[in-house]
Short mmCIF file of C-alpha atoms in Angstrom, two decimals:
data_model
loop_
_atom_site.label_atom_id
_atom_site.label_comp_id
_atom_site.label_asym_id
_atom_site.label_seq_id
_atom_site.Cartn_x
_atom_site.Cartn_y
_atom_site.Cartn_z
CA UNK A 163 22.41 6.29 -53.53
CA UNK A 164 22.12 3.21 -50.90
CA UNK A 165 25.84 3.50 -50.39
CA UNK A 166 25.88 6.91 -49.59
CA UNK A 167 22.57 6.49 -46.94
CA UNK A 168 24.04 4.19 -45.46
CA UNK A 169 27.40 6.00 -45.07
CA UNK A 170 25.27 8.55 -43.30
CA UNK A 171 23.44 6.69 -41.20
CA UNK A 172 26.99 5.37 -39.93
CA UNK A 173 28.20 8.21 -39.57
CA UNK A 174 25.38 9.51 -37.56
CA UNK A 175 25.32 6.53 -34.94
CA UNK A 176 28.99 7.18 -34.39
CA UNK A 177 28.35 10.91 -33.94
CA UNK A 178 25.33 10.27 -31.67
CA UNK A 179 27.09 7.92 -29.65
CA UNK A 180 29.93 9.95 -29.40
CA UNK A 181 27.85 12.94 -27.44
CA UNK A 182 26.69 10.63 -25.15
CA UNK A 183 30.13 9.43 -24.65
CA UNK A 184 31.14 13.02 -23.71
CA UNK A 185 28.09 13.70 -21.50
CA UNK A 186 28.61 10.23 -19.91
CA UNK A 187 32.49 11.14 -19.23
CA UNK A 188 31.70 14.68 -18.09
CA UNK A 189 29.10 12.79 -15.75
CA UNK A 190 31.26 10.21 -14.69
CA UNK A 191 28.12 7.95 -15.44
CA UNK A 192 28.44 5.54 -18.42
CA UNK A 193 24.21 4.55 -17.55
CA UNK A 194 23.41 7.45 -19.62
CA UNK A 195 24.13 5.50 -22.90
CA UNK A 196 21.30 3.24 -21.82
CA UNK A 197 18.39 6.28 -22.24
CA UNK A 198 20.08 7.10 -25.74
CA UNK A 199 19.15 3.73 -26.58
CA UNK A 200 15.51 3.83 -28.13
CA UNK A 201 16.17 7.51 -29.37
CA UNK A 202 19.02 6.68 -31.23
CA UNK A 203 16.77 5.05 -33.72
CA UNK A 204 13.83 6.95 -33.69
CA UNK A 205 16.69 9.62 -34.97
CA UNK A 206 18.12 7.29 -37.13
CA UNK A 207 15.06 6.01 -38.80
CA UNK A 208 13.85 10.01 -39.84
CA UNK A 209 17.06 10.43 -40.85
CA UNK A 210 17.34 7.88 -43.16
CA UNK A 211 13.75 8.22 -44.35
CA UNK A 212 14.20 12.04 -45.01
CA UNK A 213 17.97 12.34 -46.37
CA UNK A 214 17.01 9.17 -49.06
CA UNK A 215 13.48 10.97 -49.76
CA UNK A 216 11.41 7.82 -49.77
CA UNK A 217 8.62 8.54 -48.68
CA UNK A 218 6.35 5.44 -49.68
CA UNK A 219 3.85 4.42 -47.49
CA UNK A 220 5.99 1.25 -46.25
CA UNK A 221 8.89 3.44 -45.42
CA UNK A 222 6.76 6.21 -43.52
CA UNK A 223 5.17 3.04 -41.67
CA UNK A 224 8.08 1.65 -40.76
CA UNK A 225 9.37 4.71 -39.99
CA UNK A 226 6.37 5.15 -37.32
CA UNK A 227 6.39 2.10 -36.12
CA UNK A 228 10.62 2.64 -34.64
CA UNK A 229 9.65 6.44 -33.81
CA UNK A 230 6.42 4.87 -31.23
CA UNK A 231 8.73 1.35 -29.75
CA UNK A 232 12.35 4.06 -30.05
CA UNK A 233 9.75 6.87 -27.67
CA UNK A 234 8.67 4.41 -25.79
CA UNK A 235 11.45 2.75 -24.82
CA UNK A 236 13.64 5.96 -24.36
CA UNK A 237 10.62 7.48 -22.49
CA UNK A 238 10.70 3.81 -20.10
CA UNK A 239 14.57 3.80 -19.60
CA UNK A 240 14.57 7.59 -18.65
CA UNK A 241 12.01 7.66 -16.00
CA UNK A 242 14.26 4.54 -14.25
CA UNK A 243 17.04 6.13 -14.54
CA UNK A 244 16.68 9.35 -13.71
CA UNK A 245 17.84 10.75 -10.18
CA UNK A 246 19.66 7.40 -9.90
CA UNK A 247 23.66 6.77 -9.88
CA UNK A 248 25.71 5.00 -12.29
CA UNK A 249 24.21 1.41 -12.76
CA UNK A 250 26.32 -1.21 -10.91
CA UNK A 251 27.33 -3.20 -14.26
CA UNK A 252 28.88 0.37 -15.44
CA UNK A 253 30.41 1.21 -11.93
CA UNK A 254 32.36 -2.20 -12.09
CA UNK A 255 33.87 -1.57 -15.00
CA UNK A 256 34.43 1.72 -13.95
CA UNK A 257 36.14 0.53 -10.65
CA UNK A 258 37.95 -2.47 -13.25
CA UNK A 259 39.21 -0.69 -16.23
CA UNK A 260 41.06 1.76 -13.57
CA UNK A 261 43.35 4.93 -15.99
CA UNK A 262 41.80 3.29 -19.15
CA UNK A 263 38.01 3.86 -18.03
CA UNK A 264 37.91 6.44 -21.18
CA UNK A 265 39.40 4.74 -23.86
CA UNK A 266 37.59 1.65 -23.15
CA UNK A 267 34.32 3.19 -22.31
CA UNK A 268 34.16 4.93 -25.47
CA UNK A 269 35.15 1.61 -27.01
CA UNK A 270 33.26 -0.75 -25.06
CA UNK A 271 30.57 0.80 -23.99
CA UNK A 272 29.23 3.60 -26.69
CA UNK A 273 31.13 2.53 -30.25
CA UNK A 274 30.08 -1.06 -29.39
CA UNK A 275 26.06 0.16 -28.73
CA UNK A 276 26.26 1.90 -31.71
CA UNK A 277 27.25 -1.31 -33.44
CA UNK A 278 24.72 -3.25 -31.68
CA UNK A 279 22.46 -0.19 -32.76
CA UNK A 280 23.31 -0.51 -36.91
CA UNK A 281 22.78 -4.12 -36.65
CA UNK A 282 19.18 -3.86 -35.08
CA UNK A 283 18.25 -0.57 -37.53
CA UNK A 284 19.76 -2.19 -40.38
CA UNK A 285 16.31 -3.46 -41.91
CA UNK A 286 14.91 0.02 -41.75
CA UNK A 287 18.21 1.55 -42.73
CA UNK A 288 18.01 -0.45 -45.77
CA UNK A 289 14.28 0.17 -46.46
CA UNK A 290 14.95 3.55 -46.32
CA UNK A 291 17.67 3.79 -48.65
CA UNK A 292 15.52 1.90 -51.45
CA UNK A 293 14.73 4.26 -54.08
CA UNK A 294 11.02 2.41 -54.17
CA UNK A 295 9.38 0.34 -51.71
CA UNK A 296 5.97 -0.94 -52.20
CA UNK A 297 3.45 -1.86 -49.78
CA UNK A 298 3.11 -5.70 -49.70
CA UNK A 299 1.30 -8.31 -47.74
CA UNK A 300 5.00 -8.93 -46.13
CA UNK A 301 4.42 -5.39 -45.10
CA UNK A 302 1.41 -5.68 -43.66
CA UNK A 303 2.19 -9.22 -41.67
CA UNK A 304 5.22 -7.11 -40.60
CA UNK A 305 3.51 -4.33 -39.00
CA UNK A 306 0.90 -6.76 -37.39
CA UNK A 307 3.80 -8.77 -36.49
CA UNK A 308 5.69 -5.45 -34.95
CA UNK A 309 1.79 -4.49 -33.00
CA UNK A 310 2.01 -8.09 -30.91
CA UNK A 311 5.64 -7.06 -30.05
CA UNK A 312 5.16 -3.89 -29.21
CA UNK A 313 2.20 -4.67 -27.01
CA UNK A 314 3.76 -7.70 -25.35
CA UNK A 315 7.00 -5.49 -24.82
CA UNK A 316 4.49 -2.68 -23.01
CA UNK A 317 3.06 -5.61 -21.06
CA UNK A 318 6.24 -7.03 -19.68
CA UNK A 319 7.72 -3.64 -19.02
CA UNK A 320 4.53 -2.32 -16.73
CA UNK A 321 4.74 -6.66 -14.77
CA UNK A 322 8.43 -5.86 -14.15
CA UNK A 323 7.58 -2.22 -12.99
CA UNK A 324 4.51 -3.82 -10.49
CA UNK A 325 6.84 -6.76 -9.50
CA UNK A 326 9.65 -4.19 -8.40
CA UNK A 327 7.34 -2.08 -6.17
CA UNK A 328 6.83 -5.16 -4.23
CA UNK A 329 9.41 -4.94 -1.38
CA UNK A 330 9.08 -9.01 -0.93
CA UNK A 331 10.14 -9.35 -4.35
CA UNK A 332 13.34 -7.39 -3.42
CA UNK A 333 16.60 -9.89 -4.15
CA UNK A 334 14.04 -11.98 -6.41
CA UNK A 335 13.88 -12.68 -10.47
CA UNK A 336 10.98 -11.78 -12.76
CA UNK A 337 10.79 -14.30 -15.44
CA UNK A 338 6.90 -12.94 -15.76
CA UNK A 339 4.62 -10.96 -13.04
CA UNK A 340 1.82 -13.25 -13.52
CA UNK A 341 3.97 -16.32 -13.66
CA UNK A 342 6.14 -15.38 -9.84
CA UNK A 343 2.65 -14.38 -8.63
CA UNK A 344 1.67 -17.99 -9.23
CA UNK A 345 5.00 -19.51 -8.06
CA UNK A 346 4.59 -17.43 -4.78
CA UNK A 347 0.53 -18.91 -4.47
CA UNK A 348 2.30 -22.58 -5.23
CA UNK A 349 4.97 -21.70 -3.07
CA UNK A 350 2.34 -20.97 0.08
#
């Protein structure tokens, strides 16, 4: 049965990613493969939880846990994106890749995401595809583990978001809000 799941889920990536590659082409804007980031596995992860029918408590928390980062993070990308042109790291390659801009979109750009995309979902995907799955103290580090993550992840995304509205900060690197408001007190 794990063979077959995982079949699936591959051939699900490939299929999402594919759509977007359409949409993206009919757009002429290869950024929208960044937004189907985080949804991709939210999808993914229900997927595999409901086509495998394991639905043990570490699997349906797991299964949570990519479903709230995959929301937020597609929810995050969306609102920056949205109104806005083709990113300038996509236009490049757009203006570089010349007649082959499709073929090596698709390639490049969406089959390689969903690559990057099975590699990062492959613990859940796994998970998922057991046929039992107990809850374990390695469970429960994990999802206290996952709750720093995810808040330090929230954190960093709202600094960056402040540190951008800044119009002095325009031309400048982040590494941390807190730490360039220091460097800029130093600095003075």
């Amino acid at each position: 049965m794990r063979i077959y799941i995982i079949g699936q889920a591959v051939g699900l990536v490939t299929l999402y990613f594919f759509i977007f590659f359409i949409a993206g082409t009919i757009k002429k804007n290869n950024s929208i493969v960044d937004i189907g980031w985080g949804l991709g596995f939210v999808i993914t992860a229900w997927f595999t939880l409901f086509i495998s029918r394991s639905f043990f408590v570490s699997n349906i928390i797991i299964t949570l846990a990519v479903t709230i980062w995959g929301m937020r993070l597609f929810i995050h990308i969306m609102r920056r994106n949205l109104g806005k042109g083709e990113d300038f790291r996509y236009a490049a390659w757009r203006k570089e890749w010349g007649k082959w801009v499709i073929p090596r979109a698709f390639l490049q750009v969406y089959m390689l995401q969903g690559l990057f995309m099975l590699t990062v979902a492959s613990p859940f995907i796994l998970l998922n595809s057991m046929e039992s799955s107990e809850f374990t103290w390695i469970t429960a580090l994990g999802a206290v583990i996952w709750m720093i993550g995810f808040f330090f992840e929230s954190v960093g995304d709202y600094q960056l978001e402040q540190f951008k509205k800044n119009p002095a900060n325009k031309g400048t690197i982040c590494f941390s809000y807190q730490a360039c408001l220091c460097l800029k007190r130093a600095l003075k």
